[in-house]
Short mmCIF file of C-alpha atoms (C1' of nucleotides) in Angstrom, two decimals:
data_model
loop_
_atom_site.label_atom_id
_atom_site.label_comp_id
_atom_site.label_asym_id
_atom_site.label_seq_id
_atom_site.Cartn_x
_atom_site.Cartn_y
_atom_site.Cartn_z
CA MET A 1 33.95 -16.11 42.56
CA THR A 2 30.26 -16.42 41.11
CA SER A 3 27.53 -13.99 41.54
CA GLN A 4 25.97 -16.92 43.66
CA ASP A 5 28.81 -16.75 46.12
CA LEU A 6 28.39 -13.04 46.45
CA ILE A 7 24.79 -13.29 47.30
CA SER A 8 25.53 -15.85 50.00
CA GLN A 9 28.32 -14.01 51.47
CA ALA A 10 26.06 -11.04 51.73
CA ASN A 11 23.41 -12.89 53.45
CA GLY A 12 25.25 -15.26 55.40
CA ILE A 13 23.20 -18.14 54.18
CA PRO A 14 24.98 -20.99 52.43
CA GLU A 15 24.68 -21.57 48.61
CA GLU A 16 23.02 -24.72 49.19
CA ILE A 17 20.79 -26.48 51.70
CA ASN A 18 19.64 -29.89 51.56
CA GLY A 19 20.48 -30.18 47.92
CA LEU A 20 18.65 -26.94 47.09
CA ARG A 21 20.38 -24.25 45.30
CA MET A 22 19.79 -21.10 47.34
CA THR A 23 19.03 -18.37 44.93
CA ARG A 24 18.62 -14.76 46.05
CA GLN A 25 14.94 -15.09 46.25
CA ARG A 26 14.88 -18.33 48.17
CA GLN A 27 17.49 -16.90 50.65
CA GLU A 28 15.70 -13.74 51.23
CA ILE A 29 12.38 -15.69 51.88
CA TYR A 30 14.15 -18.08 54.07
CA LYS A 31 15.85 -15.32 55.89
CA LEU A 32 12.32 -13.51 56.27
CA LEU A 33 10.90 -16.60 57.70
CA MET A 34 13.55 -17.03 60.04
CA GLY A 35 13.24 -13.68 61.53
CA GLU A 36 9.49 -13.69 61.76
CA ARG A 37 7.50 -15.91 64.37
CA SER A 38 4.44 -15.03 62.86
CA HIS A 39 3.86 -17.95 60.42
CA PRO A 40 3.18 -15.70 57.35
CA THR A 41 1.20 -16.64 54.28
CA ALA A 42 2.47 -16.78 50.90
CA ASN A 43 0.71 -13.28 50.13
CA GLU A 44 2.08 -11.82 53.48
CA VAL A 45 5.64 -12.95 52.54
CA PHE A 46 5.04 -11.49 48.85
CA MET A 47 4.25 -8.18 50.57
CA ARG A 48 6.96 -8.09 53.14
CA ILE A 49 9.88 -9.34 50.75
CA LYS A 50 9.22 -6.77 48.29
CA GLU A 51 11.51 -4.33 50.50
CA SER A 52 14.42 -6.43 49.62
CA LEU A 53 13.28 -7.60 46.33
CA PRO A 54 11.08 -5.11 44.66
CA ASN A 55 10.54 -7.11 41.54
CA ILE A 56 9.74 -10.39 42.75
CA SER A 57 6.50 -12.02 41.58
CA LEU A 58 3.90 -13.92 43.59
CA ALA A 59 4.42 -16.88 41.40
CA THR A 60 8.26 -17.03 42.46
CA VAL A 61 7.24 -16.64 46.14
CA TYR A 62 5.09 -19.60 45.87
CA ASN A 63 7.70 -21.50 43.89
CA CYS A 64 10.14 -20.61 46.52
CA LEU A 65 8.16 -21.71 49.30
CA GLU A 66 7.29 -25.02 47.70
CA ALA A 67 10.89 -25.56 47.17
CA LEU A 68 11.80 -24.86 50.65
CA VAL A 69 9.29 -27.10 51.89
CA GLN A 70 10.03 -30.01 49.71
CA HIS A 71 13.57 -29.87 50.58
CA HIS A 72 12.66 -29.88 54.28
CA ILE A 73 14.12 -26.44 55.02
CA ILE A 74 10.60 -24.83 56.19
CA ARG A 75 7.19 -26.20 56.89
CA GLN A 76 3.96 -25.69 55.51
CA VAL A 77 1.07 -25.28 58.10
CA ASN A 78 -2.75 -25.51 57.15
CA PHE A 79 -5.56 -24.50 59.36
CA ASP A 80 -8.71 -25.67 58.01
CA ARG A 81 -9.05 -24.22 54.54
CA GLU A 82 -7.30 -21.01 55.22
CA PRO A 83 -4.40 -19.96 53.20
CA SER A 84 -1.20 -22.04 53.96
CA ARG A 85 1.17 -20.52 56.38
CA TYR A 86 4.97 -21.05 56.51
CA CYS A 87 7.11 -21.93 59.31
CA PRO A 88 10.97 -22.18 59.94
CA ASN A 89 10.79 -24.53 63.03
CA LEU A 90 11.69 -27.96 61.85
CA ASP A 91 11.38 -29.60 65.36
CA GLU A 92 8.23 -31.83 65.71
CA HIS A 93 5.54 -29.58 67.05
CA GLY A 94 1.86 -28.41 66.78
CA HIS A 95 0.24 -25.10 66.32
CA PHE A 96 -2.11 -23.47 68.53
CA HIS A 97 -4.40 -20.88 66.65
CA ASP A 98 -5.55 -18.15 69.03
CA GLU A 99 -9.06 -17.22 67.56
CA ALA A 100 -9.14 -13.99 69.50
CA THR A 101 -6.05 -12.43 68.00
CA GLY A 102 -5.52 -14.67 65.10
CA THR A 103 -1.92 -15.21 66.16
CA ILE A 104 -0.42 -18.84 65.92
CA HIS A 105 1.73 -20.30 68.53
CA ASP A 106 4.13 -23.26 68.27
CA VAL A 107 3.03 -26.00 70.63
CA LYS A 108 6.13 -28.32 71.79
CA PHE A 109 5.47 -31.82 73.03
CA LYS A 110 6.26 -32.42 76.78
CA PRO A 111 9.65 -33.99 76.91
CA GLY A 112 9.67 -37.79 76.18
CA ILE A 113 6.56 -37.95 74.40
CA ASN A 114 6.38 -40.07 71.15
CA LEU A 115 3.41 -39.61 68.91
CA THR A 116 3.24 -43.19 68.32
CA ASP A 117 3.06 -44.19 71.93
CA ILE A 118 -0.43 -42.43 72.16
CA LEU A 119 -1.94 -43.19 68.93
CA ASP A 120 -3.63 -46.52 68.07
CA LEU A 121 -2.33 -46.66 64.53
CA PRO A 122 -3.01 -49.53 62.16
CA PRO A 123 -0.14 -52.19 61.89
CA HIS A 124 2.65 -51.57 59.49
CA THR A 125 2.24 -47.87 59.18
CA VAL A 126 5.01 -45.73 58.05
CA ILE A 127 4.33 -42.13 59.02
CA LYS A 128 5.82 -39.51 56.87
CA ASP A 129 4.13 -36.52 58.40
CA VAL A 130 2.11 -35.40 61.23
CA GLU A 131 0.14 -32.28 61.78
CA ILE A 132 -1.51 -31.22 65.05
CA THR A 133 -3.42 -28.20 65.21
CA LEU A 134 -5.55 -26.65 68.14
CA ARG A 135 -7.96 -23.93 67.84
CA GLY A 136 -8.97 -21.73 70.85
CA GLN A 137 -8.54 -18.88 72.97
CA LEU A 138 -5.73 -17.55 75.34
CA ALA A 139 -8.20 -16.83 78.33
CA PHE A 140 -6.16 -13.95 79.75
CA SER A 141 -2.77 -13.35 78.71
CA MET B 1 -48.82 -34.39 61.20
CA THR B 2 -46.50 -32.04 59.28
CA SER B 3 -44.57 -33.15 56.19
CA GLN B 4 -41.37 -32.80 58.50
CA ASP B 5 -42.88 -35.51 60.65
CA LEU B 6 -43.26 -37.72 57.62
CA ILE B 7 -39.73 -37.12 56.59
CA SER B 8 -38.56 -38.04 59.93
CA GLN B 9 -40.53 -41.04 60.15
CA ALA B 10 -39.44 -42.52 56.91
CA ASN B 11 -35.69 -41.85 57.65
CA GLY B 12 -35.52 -42.79 61.20
CA ILE B 13 -33.84 -39.54 61.98
CA PRO B 14 -35.24 -37.11 64.55
CA GLU B 15 -36.78 -33.87 63.40
CA GLU B 16 -34.08 -31.99 65.03
CA ILE B 17 -30.50 -32.64 66.30
CA ASN B 18 -28.58 -30.21 68.55
CA GLY B 19 -30.98 -27.48 67.67
CA LEU B 20 -31.05 -28.00 63.87
CA ARG B 21 -34.01 -28.70 62.10
CA MET B 22 -33.36 -31.76 60.07
CA THR B 23 -34.79 -31.14 56.54
CA ARG B 24 -34.92 -33.88 53.99
CA GLN B 25 -31.63 -32.99 52.57
CA ARG B 26 -29.85 -32.63 55.76
CA GLN B 27 -31.29 -36.06 56.78
CA GLU B 28 -30.33 -37.67 53.67
CA ILE B 29 -26.82 -36.22 53.74
CA TYR B 30 -26.33 -37.24 57.51
CA LYS B 31 -27.71 -40.66 56.68
CA LEU B 32 -25.11 -41.22 53.80
CA LEU B 33 -22.28 -39.97 55.99
CA MET B 34 -23.36 -42.34 58.85
CA GLY B 35 -23.30 -45.44 56.17
CA GLU B 36 -19.83 -44.51 54.83
CA ARG B 37 -16.62 -44.95 56.46
CA SER B 38 -14.90 -43.15 53.47
CA HIS B 39 -14.87 -39.41 54.53
CA PRO B 40 -16.15 -38.03 51.45
CA THR B 41 -15.64 -34.63 50.00
CA ALA B 42 -18.60 -32.31 49.39
CA ASN B 43 -18.58 -33.33 45.83
CA GLU B 44 -18.45 -36.79 46.42
CA VAL B 45 -21.52 -36.53 48.79
CA PHE B 46 -23.16 -34.50 46.00
CA MET B 47 -22.60 -37.23 43.38
CA ARG B 48 -24.03 -40.01 45.62
CA ILE B 49 -26.97 -38.17 47.24
CA LYS B 50 -28.41 -37.50 43.89
CA GLU B 51 -29.72 -41.25 44.10
CA SER B 52 -32.04 -40.33 46.67
CA LEU B 53 -32.45 -36.52 45.98
CA PRO B 54 -31.93 -36.25 42.30
CA ASN B 55 -32.75 -32.45 42.40
CA ILE B 56 -30.33 -31.28 45.09
CA SER B 57 -27.85 -28.66 44.22
CA LEU B 58 -24.15 -28.63 45.11
CA ALA B 59 -24.74 -25.40 47.12
CA THR B 60 -27.30 -27.02 49.23
CA VAL B 61 -24.79 -29.84 49.86
CA TYR B 62 -22.18 -27.42 50.98
CA ASN B 63 -24.99 -25.46 53.04
CA CYS B 64 -26.07 -28.75 54.71
CA LEU B 65 -22.72 -29.95 55.61
CA GLU B 66 -21.81 -26.48 57.06
CA ALA B 67 -24.87 -26.66 59.07
CA LEU B 68 -24.19 -29.99 60.48
CA VAL B 69 -20.59 -29.29 61.34
CA GLN B 70 -21.82 -25.93 63.22
CA HIS B 71 -24.07 -27.90 65.07
CA HIS B 72 -21.56 -30.50 66.07
CA ILE B 73 -23.53 -33.32 64.20
CA ILE B 74 -20.57 -34.17 61.93
CA ARG B 75 -17.04 -33.16 61.74
CA GLN B 76 -15.08 -31.44 58.88
CA VAL B 77 -11.63 -32.97 58.28
CA ASN B 78 -8.84 -31.22 56.23
CA PHE B 79 -5.66 -32.71 54.65
CA ASP B 80 -3.18 -29.99 53.65
CA ARG B 81 -5.15 -27.88 50.89
CA GLU B 82 -7.20 -30.82 49.58
CA PRO B 83 -10.93 -30.64 49.33
CA SER B 84 -12.67 -30.96 52.98
CA ARG B 85 -13.86 -34.25 53.90
CA TYR B 86 -16.76 -34.99 56.23
CA CYS B 87 -16.99 -37.58 58.93
CA PRO B 88 -19.84 -38.57 61.22
CA ASN B 89 -17.54 -39.89 63.93
CA LEU B 90 -17.60 -37.37 66.79
CA ASP B 91 -15.28 -39.26 69.18
CA GLU B 92 -11.81 -37.24 69.68
CA HIS B 93 -9.64 -39.01 66.98
CA GLY B 94 -7.18 -38.28 64.33
CA HIS B 95 -6.89 -39.39 60.70
CA PHE B 96 -4.27 -41.32 58.89
CA HIS B 97 -4.13 -40.57 55.23
CA ASP B 98 -2.67 -43.58 53.41
CA GLU B 99 -1.00 -42.05 50.39
CA ALA B 100 -0.79 -45.27 48.48
CA THR B 101 -4.39 -45.85 48.23
CA GLY B 102 -5.82 -42.41 48.94
CA THR B 103 -7.92 -43.94 51.76
CA ILE B 104 -8.42 -42.38 55.27
CA HIS B 105 -8.54 -44.14 58.47
CA ASP B 106 -9.79 -42.89 61.78
CA VAL B 107 -6.91 -43.11 64.46
CA LYS B 108 -8.11 -43.44 67.96
CA PHE B 109 -6.05 -42.38 70.90
CA LYS B 110 -4.72 -45.32 73.09
CA PRO B 111 -6.81 -45.49 76.43
CA GLY B 112 -6.24 -43.08 79.15
CA ILE B 113 -4.49 -40.59 76.83
CA ASN B 114 -5.37 -36.92 77.08
CA LEU B 115 -4.08 -34.47 74.63
CA THR B 116 -3.25 -31.89 77.19
CA ASP B 117 -1.33 -34.05 79.05
CA ILE B 118 1.32 -34.42 76.27
CA LEU B 119 1.21 -30.86 74.79
CA ASP B 120 3.25 -28.03 76.31
CA LEU B 121 0.34 -25.51 75.95
CA PRO B 122 0.79 -21.84 76.97
CA PRO B 123 -0.97 -21.12 80.28
CA HIS B 124 -4.73 -20.39 80.24
CA THR B 125 -5.43 -21.79 77.02
CA VAL B 126 -9.02 -22.76 76.34
CA ILE B 127 -8.92 -25.57 73.44
CA LYS B 128 -12.13 -25.46 71.20
CA ASP B 129 -10.94 -28.02 68.65
CA VAL B 130 -7.98 -30.24 67.84
CA GLU B 131 -7.02 -31.81 64.62
CA ILE B 132 -4.58 -34.46 64.24
CA THR B 133 -3.76 -35.75 60.74
CA LEU B 134 -0.99 -38.12 59.55
CA ARG B 135 0.25 -38.88 56.28
CA GLY B 136 2.19 -41.90 55.16
CA GLN B 137 1.83 -45.64 53.96
CA LEU B 138 0.24 -48.90 55.03
CA ALA B 139 3.47 -50.86 54.28
CA PHE B 140 1.79 -54.28 53.78
CA SER B 141 -1.84 -54.90 54.76
"C1'" DG C 1 35.58 -16.70 28.82
"C1'" DC C 2 31.98 -18.78 25.52
"C1'" DA C 3 28.15 -21.72 23.62
"C1'" DG C 4 24.37 -24.26 24.76
"C1'" DA C 5 21.63 -26.65 28.17
"C1'" DA C 6 19.19 -26.68 32.42
"C1'" DA C 7 17.05 -23.96 35.98
"C1'" DA C 8 14.74 -20.28 37.84
"C1'" DT C 9 11.93 -16.26 37.55
"C1'" DT C 10 8.20 -13.69 35.61
"C1'" DA C 11 3.23 -11.83 34.41
"C1'" DG C 12 -0.77 -13.14 33.36
"C1'" DA C 13 -4.13 -16.88 32.34
"C1'" DA C 14 -6.47 -20.96 34.21
"C1'" DT C 15 -8.11 -23.88 37.90
"C1'" DC C 16 -11.06 -25.34 41.31
"C1'" DA C 17 -12.97 -25.78 45.90
"C1'" DT C 18 -15.91 -22.97 48.13
"C1'" DT C 19 -19.06 -18.83 48.97
"C1'" DC C 20 -22.27 -15.52 47.59
"C1'" DC C 21 -26.50 -13.89 45.55
"C1'" DG C 22 -31.26 -13.26 44.36
"C1'" DA C 23 -35.20 -15.84 43.25
"C1'" DA C 24 -38.23 -19.40 44.05
"C1'" DT C 25 -39.94 -22.79 47.51
"C1'" DT C 26 -41.08 -24.53 51.83
"C1'" DG C 27 -42.02 -24.44 56.69
"C1'" DT C 28 -43.97 -22.18 60.98
"C1'" DA C 29 -46.71 -19.24 63.53
"C1'" DT C 30 -50.93 -16.43 63.95
"C1'" DA D 1 -55.24 -18.80 54.93
"C1'" DT D 2 -51.78 -15.08 55.53
"C1'" DA D 3 -47.28 -13.42 56.48
"C1'" DC D 4 -42.77 -14.04 58.11
"C1'" DA D 5 -38.62 -16.86 58.41
"C1'" DA D 6 -35.75 -20.52 56.79
"C1'" DT D 7 -34.14 -23.34 53.24
"C1'" DT D 8 -33.15 -24.54 48.50
"C1'" DC D 9 -31.51 -23.63 44.17
"C1'" DG D 10 -28.64 -22.41 39.81
"C1'" DG D 11 -25.46 -19.61 38.54
"C1'" DA D 12 -22.01 -16.11 39.27
"C1'" DA D 13 -18.36 -14.49 42.09
"C1'" DT D 14 -14.22 -15.22 44.80
"C1'" DG D 15 -9.71 -16.24 45.93
"C1'" DA D 16 -5.69 -19.18 46.96
"C1'" DT D 17 -2.98 -21.80 44.25
"C1'" DT D 18 -1.14 -23.75 39.79
"C1'" DC D 19 -0.13 -23.55 35.16
"C1'" DT D 20 2.01 -21.58 30.99
"C1'" DA D 21 4.98 -19.68 27.89
"C1'" DA D 22 8.47 -16.33 27.60
"C1'" DT D 23 12.64 -14.35 29.50
"C1'" DT D 24 16.56 -14.21 32.42
"C1'" DT D 25 19.94 -16.38 35.10
"C1'" DT D 26 23.14 -20.02 36.25
"C1'" DC D 27 25.50 -24.18 35.24
"C1'" DT D 28 28.56 -27.26 32.37
"C1'" DG D 29 32.09 -28.46 29.28
"C1'" DC D 30 35.18 -26.71 26.11
#
DNA sequence: GCAGAAAATTAGAATCATTCCGAATTGTAT
DNA sequence: ATACAATTCGGAATGATTCTAATTTTCTGC
């Protein structure tokens, strides 16, 4: 039994996801994102992850987040030029940014809706990624 | 007749749009954007605008673009964390980023489509702004 | 298990789009 | 004309992100 096995056992997260070796740091960051609905920034992840990994560096947080994004384990979400946020929800969905509170809500498509049905795309287009972001306010919650 | 009048006369652009005084710099930048379908970045605008305004500063380009955006005269478009791009098309539309060539194409909605018809928004939401961006490739043009 | 290779992590420096600052210029109103 | 406000300007500052080089950890073949 390798130390990698032990890490995985303790975390309940497999040793590898989508071909990415889940090191301790990647596991903890992934676990943190799964437990948060708040779409944290890299810096927010960095501050919160220190509870479980006091010696982690910001560079590693960026490295891990990038690795997780590139292996389609999490998604990176950008609002205008604000710091990137990270999201463990892989379903096709958009993001609503409530300006009053600063919170971000996932927005699902209504059932049966296909993006390509509603957009007038140039012919022969292969779409790799779609990002839908909405800004506004929750009038009275 | 003020110098402002003269500027406007020569450019064919009104002295004021949406409550924003159209200075020489703002006019030239607006005119440049109207003539380009290329969604240039601030720096690209800066380089091209020097032909008509050799002494303009990059700070002014940023100032003008921001003023034009805030007065809803142009739109700011962001792809991931790349430099912002600017677009004179005010119709509700999305942007397709062709990874092969780096070019950006406006994407219209099919007629009769309303964003709120297809998204499952939280109740009592007031949407101020929508951004739809697509990444992919033009298979064979 | 062990040597060597490969991958991951780290701290700090570097990058680069954008914003800020203070001074100078231009425009507007009286 | 004179004063007050808005705009422009060059350069410095900011801040998220990326890069670099060194160290540590993990993996592979014996």
